[in-house]
Coordinates of C-alpha atoms and ligand atoms in Angstrom, one line a residue:
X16 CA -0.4 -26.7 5.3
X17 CA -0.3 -25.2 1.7
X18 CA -0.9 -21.8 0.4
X19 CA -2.8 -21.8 -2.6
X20 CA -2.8 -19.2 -5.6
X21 CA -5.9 -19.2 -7.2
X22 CA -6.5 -17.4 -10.2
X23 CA -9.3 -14.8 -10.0
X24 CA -10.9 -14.0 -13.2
X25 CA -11.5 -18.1 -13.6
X26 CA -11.3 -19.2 -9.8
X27 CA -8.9 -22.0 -11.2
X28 CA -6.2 -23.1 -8.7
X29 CA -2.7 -22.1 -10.5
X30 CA -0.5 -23.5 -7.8
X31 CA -0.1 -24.6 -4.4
X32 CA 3.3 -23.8 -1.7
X33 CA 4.0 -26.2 0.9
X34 CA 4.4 -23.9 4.3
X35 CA 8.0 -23.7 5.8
X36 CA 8.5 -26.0 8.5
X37 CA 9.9 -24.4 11.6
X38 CA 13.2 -25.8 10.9
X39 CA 13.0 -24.0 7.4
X40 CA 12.0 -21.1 8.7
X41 CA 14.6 -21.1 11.9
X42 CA 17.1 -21.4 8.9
X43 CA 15.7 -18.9 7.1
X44 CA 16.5 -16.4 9.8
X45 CA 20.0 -17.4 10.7
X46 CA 20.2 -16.6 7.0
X47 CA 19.1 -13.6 7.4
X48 CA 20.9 -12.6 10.6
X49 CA 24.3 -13.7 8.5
X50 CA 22.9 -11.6 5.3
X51 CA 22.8 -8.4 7.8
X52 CA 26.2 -8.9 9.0
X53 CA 27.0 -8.7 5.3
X54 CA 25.2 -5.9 4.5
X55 CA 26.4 -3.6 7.2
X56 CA 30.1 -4.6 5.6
X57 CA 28.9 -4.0 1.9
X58 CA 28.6 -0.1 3.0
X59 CA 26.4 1.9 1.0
X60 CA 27.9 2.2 -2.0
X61 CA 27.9 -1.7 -2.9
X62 CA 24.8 -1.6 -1.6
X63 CA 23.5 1.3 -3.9
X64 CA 25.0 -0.9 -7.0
X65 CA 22.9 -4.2 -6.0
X66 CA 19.8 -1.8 -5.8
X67 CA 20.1 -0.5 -9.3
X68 CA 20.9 -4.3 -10.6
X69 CA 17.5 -5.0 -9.2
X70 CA 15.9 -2.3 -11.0
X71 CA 17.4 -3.5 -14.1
X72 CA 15.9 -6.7 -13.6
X73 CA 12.7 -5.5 -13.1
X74 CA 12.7 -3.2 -15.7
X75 CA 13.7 -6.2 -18.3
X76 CA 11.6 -8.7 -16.5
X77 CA 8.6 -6.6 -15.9
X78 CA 6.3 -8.5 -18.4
X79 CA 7.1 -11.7 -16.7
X80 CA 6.3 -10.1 -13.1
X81 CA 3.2 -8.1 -14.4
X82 CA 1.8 -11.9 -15.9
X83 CA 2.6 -13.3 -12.3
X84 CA 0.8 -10.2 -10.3
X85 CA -2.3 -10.8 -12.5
X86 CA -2.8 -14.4 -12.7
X87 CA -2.5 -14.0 -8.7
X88 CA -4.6 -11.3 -7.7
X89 CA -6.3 -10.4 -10.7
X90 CA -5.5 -6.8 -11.6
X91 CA -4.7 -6.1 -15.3
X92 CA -1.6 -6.7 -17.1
X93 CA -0.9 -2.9 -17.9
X94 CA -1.8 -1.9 -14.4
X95 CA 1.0 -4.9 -12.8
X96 CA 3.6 -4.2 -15.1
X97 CA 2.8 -0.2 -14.3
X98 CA 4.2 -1.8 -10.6
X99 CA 6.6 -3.1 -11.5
X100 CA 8.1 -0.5 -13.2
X101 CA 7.1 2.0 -10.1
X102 CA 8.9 -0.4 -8.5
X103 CA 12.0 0.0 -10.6
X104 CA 12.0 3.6 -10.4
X105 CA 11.7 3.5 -6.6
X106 CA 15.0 1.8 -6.0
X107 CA 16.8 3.7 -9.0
X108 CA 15.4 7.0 -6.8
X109 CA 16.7 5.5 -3.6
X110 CA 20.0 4.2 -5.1
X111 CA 21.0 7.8 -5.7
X112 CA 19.4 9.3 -2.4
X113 CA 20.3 7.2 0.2
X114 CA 24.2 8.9 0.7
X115 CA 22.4 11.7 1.9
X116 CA 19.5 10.5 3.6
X117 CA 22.0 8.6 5.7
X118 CA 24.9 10.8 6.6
X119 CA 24.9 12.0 9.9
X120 CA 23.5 14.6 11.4
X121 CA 25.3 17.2 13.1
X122 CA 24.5 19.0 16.0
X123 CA 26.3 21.5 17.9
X124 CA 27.2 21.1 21.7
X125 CA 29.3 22.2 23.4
X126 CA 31.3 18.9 23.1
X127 CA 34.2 18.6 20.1
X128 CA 31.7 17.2 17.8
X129 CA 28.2 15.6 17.9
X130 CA 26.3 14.1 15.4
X131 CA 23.0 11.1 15.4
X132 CA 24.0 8.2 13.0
X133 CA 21.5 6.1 11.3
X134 CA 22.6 2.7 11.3
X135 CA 20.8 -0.4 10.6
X136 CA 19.1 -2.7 13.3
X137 CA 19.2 -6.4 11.9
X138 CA 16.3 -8.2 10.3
X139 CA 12.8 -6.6 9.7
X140 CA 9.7 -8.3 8.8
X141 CA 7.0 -7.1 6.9
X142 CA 3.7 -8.2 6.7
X143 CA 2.1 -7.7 3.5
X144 CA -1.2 -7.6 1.2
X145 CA -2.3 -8.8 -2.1
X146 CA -3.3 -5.3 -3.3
X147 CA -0.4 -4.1 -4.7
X148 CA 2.3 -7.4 -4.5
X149 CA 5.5 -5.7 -6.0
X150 CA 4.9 -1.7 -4.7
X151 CA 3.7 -2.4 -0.8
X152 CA 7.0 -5.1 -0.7
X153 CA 9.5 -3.1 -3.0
X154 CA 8.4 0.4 -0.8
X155 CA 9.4 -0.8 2.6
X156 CA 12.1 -3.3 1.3
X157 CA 13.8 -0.8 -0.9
X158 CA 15.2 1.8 1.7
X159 CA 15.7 -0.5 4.2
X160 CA 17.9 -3.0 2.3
X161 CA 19.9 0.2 1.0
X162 CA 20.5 0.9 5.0
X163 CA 21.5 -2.2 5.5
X164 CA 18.8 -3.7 7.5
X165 CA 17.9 -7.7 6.4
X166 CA 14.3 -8.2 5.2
X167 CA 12.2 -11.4 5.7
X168 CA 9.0 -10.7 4.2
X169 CA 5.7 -12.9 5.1
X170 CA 3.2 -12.0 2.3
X171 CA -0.2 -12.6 1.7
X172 CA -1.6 -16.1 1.2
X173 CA -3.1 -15.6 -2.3
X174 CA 0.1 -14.2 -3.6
X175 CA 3.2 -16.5 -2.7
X176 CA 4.3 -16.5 -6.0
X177 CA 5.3 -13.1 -5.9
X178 CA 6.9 -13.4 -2.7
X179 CA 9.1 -16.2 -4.1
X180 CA 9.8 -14.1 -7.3
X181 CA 11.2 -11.3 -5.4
X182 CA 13.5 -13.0 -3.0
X183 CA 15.0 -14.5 -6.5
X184 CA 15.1 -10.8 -7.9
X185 CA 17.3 -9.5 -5.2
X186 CA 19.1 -12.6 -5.2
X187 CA 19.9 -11.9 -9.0
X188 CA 20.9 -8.6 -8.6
X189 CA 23.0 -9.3 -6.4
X190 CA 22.7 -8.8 -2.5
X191 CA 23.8 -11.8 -0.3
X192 CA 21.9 -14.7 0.0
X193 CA 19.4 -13.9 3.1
X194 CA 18.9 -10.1 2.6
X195 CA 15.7 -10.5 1.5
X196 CA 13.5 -13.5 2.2
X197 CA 9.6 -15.2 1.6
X198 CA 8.6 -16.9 5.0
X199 CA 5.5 -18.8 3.7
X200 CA 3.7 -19.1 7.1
X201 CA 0.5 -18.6 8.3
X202 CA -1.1 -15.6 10.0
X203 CA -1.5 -17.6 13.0
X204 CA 2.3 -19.0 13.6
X205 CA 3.6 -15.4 13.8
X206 CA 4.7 -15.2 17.4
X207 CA 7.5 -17.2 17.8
X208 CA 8.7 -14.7 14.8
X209 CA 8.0 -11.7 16.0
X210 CA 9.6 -12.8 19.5
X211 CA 12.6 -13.8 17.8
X212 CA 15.4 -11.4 18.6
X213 CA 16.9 -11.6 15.3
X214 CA 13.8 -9.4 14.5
X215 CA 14.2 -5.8 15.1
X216 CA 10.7 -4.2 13.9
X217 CA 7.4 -5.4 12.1
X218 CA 5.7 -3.0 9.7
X219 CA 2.3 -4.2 8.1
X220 CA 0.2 -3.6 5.4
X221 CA -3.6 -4.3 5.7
X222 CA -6.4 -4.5 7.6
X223 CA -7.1 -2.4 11.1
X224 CA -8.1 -6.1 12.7
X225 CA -4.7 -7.3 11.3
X226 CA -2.4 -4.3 12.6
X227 CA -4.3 -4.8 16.1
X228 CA -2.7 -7.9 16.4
X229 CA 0.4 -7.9 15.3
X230 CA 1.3 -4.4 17.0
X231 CA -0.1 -5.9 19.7
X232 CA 2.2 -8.9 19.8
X233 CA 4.9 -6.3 18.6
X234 CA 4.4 -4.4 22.0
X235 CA 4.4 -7.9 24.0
X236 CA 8.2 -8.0 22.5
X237 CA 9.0 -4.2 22.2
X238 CA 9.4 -4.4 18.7
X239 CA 8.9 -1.1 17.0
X240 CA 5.8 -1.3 14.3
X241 CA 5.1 1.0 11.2
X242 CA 1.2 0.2 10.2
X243 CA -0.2 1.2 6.9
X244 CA -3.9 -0.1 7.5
X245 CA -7.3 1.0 5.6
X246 CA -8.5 4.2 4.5
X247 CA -12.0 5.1 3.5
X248 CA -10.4 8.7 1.4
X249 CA -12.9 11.7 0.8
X250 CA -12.5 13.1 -2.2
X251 CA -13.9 16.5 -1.9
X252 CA -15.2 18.8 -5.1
X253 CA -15.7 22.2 -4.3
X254 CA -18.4 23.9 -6.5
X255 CA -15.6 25.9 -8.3
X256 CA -13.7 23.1 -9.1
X257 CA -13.0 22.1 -12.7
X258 CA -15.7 19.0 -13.2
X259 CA -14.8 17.7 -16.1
X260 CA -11.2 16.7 -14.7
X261 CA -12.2 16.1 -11.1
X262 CA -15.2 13.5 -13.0
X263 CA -12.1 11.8 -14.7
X264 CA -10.1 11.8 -12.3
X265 CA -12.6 10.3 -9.7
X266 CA -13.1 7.8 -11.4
X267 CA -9.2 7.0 -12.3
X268 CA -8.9 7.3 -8.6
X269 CA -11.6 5.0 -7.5
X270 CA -11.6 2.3 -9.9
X271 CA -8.1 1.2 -10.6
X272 CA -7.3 -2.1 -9.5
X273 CA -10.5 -2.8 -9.5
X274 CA -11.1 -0.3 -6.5
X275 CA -8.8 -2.6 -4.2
X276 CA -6.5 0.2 -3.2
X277 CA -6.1 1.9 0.7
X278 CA -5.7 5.8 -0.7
X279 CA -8.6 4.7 -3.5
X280 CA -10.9 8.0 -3.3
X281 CA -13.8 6.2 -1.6
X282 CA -16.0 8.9 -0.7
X283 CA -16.9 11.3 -3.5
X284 CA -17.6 14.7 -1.2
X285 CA -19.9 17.0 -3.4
X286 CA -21.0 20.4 -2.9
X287 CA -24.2 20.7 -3.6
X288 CA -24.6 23.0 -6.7
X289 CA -21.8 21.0 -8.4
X290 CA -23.7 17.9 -7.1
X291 CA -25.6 17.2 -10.5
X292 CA -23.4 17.9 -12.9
X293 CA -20.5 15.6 -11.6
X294 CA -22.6 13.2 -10.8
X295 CA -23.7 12.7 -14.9
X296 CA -20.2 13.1 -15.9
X297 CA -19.3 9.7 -13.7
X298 CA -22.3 8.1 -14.2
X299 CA -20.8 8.3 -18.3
X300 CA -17.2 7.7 -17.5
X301 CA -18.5 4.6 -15.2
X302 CA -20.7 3.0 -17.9
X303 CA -18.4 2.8 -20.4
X304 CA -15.5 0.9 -17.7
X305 CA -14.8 -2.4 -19.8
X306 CA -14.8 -5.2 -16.3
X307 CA -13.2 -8.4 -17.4
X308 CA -10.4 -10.3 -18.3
X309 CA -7.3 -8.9 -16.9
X310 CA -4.8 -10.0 -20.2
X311 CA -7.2 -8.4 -22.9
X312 CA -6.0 -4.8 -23.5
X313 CA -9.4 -2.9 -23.6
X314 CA -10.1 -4.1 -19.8
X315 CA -10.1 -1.3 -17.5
X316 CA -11.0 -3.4 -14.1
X317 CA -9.9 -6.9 -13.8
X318 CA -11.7 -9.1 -11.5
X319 CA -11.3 -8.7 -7.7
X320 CA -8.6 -10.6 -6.1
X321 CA -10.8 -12.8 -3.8
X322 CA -14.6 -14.0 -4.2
X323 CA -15.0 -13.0 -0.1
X324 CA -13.6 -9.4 -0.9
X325 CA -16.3 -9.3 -3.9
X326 CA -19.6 -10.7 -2.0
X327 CA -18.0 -8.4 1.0
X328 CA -18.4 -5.4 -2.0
X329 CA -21.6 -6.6 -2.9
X330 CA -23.0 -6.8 1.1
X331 CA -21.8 -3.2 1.3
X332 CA -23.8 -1.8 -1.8
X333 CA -26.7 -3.6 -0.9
X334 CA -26.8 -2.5 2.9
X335 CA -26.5 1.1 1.0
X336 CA -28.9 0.7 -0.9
X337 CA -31.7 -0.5 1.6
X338 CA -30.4 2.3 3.7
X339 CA -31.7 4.6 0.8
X340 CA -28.6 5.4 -1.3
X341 CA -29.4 4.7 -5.4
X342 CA -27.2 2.3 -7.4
X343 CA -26.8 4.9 -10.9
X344 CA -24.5 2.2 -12.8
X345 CA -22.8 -1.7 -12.0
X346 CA -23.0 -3.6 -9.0
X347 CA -23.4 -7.1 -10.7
X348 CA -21.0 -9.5 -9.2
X349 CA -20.4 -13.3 -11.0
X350 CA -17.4 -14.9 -8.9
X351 CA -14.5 -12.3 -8.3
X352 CA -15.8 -10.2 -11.0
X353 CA -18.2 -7.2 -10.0
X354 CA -18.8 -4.2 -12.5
X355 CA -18.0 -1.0 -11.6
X356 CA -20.8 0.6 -9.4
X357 CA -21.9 4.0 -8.4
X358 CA -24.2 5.1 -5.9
X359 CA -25.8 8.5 -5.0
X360 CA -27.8 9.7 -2.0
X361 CA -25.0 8.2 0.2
X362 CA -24.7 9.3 4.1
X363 CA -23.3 8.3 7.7
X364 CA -25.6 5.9 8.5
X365 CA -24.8 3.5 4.9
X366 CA -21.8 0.6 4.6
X367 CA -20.5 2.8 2.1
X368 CA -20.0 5.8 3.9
X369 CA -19.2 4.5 7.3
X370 CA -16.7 1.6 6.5
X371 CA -13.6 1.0 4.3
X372 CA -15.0 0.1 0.6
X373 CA -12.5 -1.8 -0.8
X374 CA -13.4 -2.8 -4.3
X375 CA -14.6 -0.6 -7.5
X376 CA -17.8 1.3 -5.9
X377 CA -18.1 4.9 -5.5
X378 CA -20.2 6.4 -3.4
X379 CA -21.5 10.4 -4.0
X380 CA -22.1 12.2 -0.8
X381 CA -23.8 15.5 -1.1
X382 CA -22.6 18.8 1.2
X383 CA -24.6 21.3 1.6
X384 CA -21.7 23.7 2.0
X385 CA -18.1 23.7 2.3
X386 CA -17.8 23.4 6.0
X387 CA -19.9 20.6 5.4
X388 CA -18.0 19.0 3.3
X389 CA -14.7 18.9 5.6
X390 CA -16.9 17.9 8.4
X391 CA -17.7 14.5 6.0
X392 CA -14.8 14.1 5.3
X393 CA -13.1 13.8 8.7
X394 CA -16.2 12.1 10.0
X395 CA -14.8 8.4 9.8
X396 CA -12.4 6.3 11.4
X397 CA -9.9 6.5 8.5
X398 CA -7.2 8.8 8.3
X399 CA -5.0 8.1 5.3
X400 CA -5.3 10.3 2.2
X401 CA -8.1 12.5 0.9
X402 CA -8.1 15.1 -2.3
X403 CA -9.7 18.3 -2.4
X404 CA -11.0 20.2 -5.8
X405 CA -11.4 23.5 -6.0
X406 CA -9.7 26.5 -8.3
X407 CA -9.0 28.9 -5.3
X408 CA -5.4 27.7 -4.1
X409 CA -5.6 30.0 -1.3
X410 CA -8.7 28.6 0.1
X411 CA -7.3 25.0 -0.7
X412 CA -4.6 25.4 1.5
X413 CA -6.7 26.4 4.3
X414 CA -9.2 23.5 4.3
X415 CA -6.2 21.0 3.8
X416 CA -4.8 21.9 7.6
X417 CA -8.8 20.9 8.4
X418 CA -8.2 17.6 7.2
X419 CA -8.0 15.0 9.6
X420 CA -5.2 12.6 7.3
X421 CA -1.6 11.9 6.4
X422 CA -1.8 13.1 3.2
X423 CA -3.8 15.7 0.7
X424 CA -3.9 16.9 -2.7
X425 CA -5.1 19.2 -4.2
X426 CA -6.4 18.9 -8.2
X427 CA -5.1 15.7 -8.2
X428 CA -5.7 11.9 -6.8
X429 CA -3.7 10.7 -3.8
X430 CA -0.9 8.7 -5.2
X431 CA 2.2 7.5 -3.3
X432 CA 5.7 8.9 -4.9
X433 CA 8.9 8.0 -3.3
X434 CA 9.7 11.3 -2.7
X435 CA 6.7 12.0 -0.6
X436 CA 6.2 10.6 3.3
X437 CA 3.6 8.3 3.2
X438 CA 1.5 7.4 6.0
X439 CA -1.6 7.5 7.7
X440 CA -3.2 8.9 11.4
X441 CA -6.0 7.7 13.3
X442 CA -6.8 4.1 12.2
X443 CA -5.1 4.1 8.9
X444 CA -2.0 3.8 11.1
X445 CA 1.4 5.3 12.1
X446 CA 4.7 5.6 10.7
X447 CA 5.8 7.0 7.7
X448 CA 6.9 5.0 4.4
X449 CA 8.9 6.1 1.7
X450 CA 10.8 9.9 1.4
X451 CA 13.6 10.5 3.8
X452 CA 11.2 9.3 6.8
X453 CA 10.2 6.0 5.3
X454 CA 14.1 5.7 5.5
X455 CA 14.9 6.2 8.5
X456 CA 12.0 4.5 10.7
X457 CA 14.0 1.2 10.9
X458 CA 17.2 2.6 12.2
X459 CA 19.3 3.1 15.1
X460 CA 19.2 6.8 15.1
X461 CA 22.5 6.9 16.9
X462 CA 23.6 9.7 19.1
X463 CA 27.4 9.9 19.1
X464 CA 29.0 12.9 21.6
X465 CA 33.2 13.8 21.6
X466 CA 33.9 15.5 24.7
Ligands
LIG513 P1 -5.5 -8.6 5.9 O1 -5.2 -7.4 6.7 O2 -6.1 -9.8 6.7 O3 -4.1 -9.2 5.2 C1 -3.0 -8.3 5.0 C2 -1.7 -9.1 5.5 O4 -1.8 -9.3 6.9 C3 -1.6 -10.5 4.9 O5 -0.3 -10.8 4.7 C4 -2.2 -11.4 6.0 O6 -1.8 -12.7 5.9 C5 -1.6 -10.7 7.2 N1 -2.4 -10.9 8.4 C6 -3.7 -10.9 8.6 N2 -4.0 -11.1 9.9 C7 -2.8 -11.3 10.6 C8 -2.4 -11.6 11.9 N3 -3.3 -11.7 12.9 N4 -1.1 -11.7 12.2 C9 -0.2 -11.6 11.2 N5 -0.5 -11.3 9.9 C10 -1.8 -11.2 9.6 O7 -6.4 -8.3 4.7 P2 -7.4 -9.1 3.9 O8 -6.7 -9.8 2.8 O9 -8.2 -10.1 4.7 O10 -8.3 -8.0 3.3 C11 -9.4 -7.5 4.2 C12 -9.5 -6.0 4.2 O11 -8.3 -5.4 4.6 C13 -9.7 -5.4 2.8 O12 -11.1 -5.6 2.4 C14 -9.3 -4.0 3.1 O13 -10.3 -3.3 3.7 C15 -8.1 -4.2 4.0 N6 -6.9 -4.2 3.3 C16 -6.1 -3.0 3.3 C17 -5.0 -2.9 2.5 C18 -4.2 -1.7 2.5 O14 -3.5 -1.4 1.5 N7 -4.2 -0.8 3.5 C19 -4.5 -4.1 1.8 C20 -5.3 -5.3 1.9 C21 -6.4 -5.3 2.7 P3 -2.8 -13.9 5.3 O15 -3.1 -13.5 3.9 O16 -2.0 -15.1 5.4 O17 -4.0 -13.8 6.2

């Protein structure tokens, strides 16, 4: 078996992986057990000074990784060397944090001392998408490298190249040979792996239908799971809000790469008087989106990553629209490529309300009220992030404990920052990434008591 890359914009065939065998891979995690026994001896510190090698690299390298990202999946060169970079920061932020996040914790008894240690659990394997190939990998492998955990990382089969490119990345930098490892298998081999007691938790990245079955086979092993699955994110504007900026930045928030993105604001949450308004200053912002070729500087959306995810896109529009919502701008697709779209008139009932939208189409709901508008907004499966516009703070605060997700802001999009938990509730998942919490949901959280 061979994973292909193809690239999008053209469809041509860049270049083809030969699988692991199962000897490769059973070597691949003896590796990796060895690389955790090295790890745990490194101690933090060592550890910590590998890290920032690796965001040196990426930092001087980032052009190199950014080309790689977009002949893979598509998105545009500025928007994957923006990754990578995001990526370099994230371990520079970690590299200095993780001291603290790991000391003990104290906790008084009545014993001489007591204290929970976080110590690391072995080898973990993630399970990751296309969407983001640097940021979803760097995010989970980051923290947990730093805390000594091994990684062995099976990533999308569209985007082996960049699973390859970062096992050589940490190798550069650094960290022993096996800390961090591509496993180019298919979806379908992952059993034996996930049974393997070298493994000590899966997290995934993707689809609900994916994170059914791999938490499932997670449970069958008692492996602990962290899932970051879908999102289908209201973004909600108030009538007071400030249009102008919440028109920009809805559009910002929906369209960049090329709408593929799980906190994407898919669900534009009106209120009625502000309905009209907002909706012309889209409709303007979305006409004049360049869609195209990912390496020319004035494209603002590449091509999608995959022609399925595109005539997927294009099902969903058109269910919409026979459902009665009106297509104001886009919606042409040729191949992977599909021009931004925006409909109006959207409601329960339509593709684009009532399922994840994964690709550069917004959809306008209109509320007749406020209430309204939070009972939209929690009225899916999805639970991930969701934005909220309005100029009264006060009243902002209050409708974001009404929200039904892992994450809200207010006046701004919903963005993952390493210093913010990240994670979603109801289908979009469980389990945090990133912040102190992202940190710590691979360890042995260690209670230690001295009589
Ligand atoms: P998938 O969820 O199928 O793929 C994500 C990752 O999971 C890939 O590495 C994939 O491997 C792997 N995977 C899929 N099924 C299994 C399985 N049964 N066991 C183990 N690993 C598995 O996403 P798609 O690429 O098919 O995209 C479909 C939809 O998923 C999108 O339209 C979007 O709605 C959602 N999605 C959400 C993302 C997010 O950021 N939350 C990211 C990507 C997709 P392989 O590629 O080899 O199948």
């Amino acid at each position: 078996m061979t994973f292909k890359s193809i690239y999008p914009f053209t469809q041509e065939t860049i270049a083809e992986y030969p699988a692991h065998t199962k000897d490769e891979i059973a070597s691949r995690l003896q590796h990796g057990w060895q690389a955790f026994s090295a790890l745990r001896q490194a101690g933090t510190e060592q550890r910590a000074a590998w890290m920032m090698q690796a965001a040196t690299l990426l930092r001087e390298q980032a052009a190199e990784h950014g080309t790689l990202i977009s002949r893979e999946m598509g998105k545009t060169l500025s928007e994957a060397k923006a990754e990578v970079l995001k990526c370099a920061s994230t371990a520079e932020y970690y590299a200095n944090n993780i001291g603290a996040m790991l000391q003990p914790r104290l906790i008084a008894t009545e014993g001489k001392k007591s204290y929970a240690a976080f110590e690391p659990k072995g080898i973990i394997l993630a399970i990751m998408p296309w969407n983001f190939p640097y940021w979803q990998v760097f995010r989970f492998a980051i923290p947990n490298l730093l805390a000594g955990n091994a990684v062995v990382l099976k990533h999308a089969s569209n985007v082996s190249g960049c699973g390859l490119a970062i096992e050589k990345l940490f190798l550069e930098a650094g960290f022993p040979e096996g800390a961090f490892q591509a496993l180019l298998v298919s979806s379908k081999n992952m059993e034996p792996i996930i049974a393997d007691p070298r493994i000590q938790g899966v997290t995934l990245t993707g689809s609900t239908p994916a994170g059914m079955s791999v938490a499932a086979l997670a449970g069958k092993y008692i492996k602990k799971t962290v899932l970051e699955l879908g999102g289908s994110d209201p973004f909600i504007v108030l009538k007071d809000a400030n249009l102008a900026e919440a028109a920009k930045i809805a559009v910002k928030a929906r369209m960049q790469n090329a709408g593929q993105s799980c906190i994407a604001a898919k669900r534009w949450i009106v209120e009625k008087p502000a309905a009209e308004d907002f909706i012309q200053q889209v409709q303007a912002i979305i006409t004049s989106l360049q869609q195209g070729d990912p390496f020319l500087p004035d494209t603002d959306t590449g091509p999608m990553a995959r022609a399925d995810l595109a005539d997927e896109i294009t099902r969903q529009m058109e269910q919409s629209i026979g459902k009665g919502a009106q297509l104001l701008a886009g919606g042409e697709q040729h191949g992977c490529n599909f021009t931004p779209a925006l409909l109006t008139g959207v409601q329960p009932g339509m593709p684009a309300f009532d399922e994840e939208t994964f690709g550069p189409l917004a959809a306008v709901i209109t509320a007749h009220d406020e209430a309204a508008a939070i009972r939209l907004a929690n009225q899916t499966p999805f639970g991930l992030g969701a934005a909220l516009w309005t100029k009264d703070l006060d009243k902002a605060a209050r409708l974001a404990t009404l929200i039904d997700s892992g994450n809200v802001f207010i006046n701004a999009m919903v963005r993952s920052d390493a210093r913010l938990p990240f994670g979603g509730v109801k289908q979009s998942g469980y389990g945090r990434e990133l912040s102190v919490e992202g940190a710590h949901e691979f360890l042995n959280i260690k209670t230690v008591y001295i009589a």
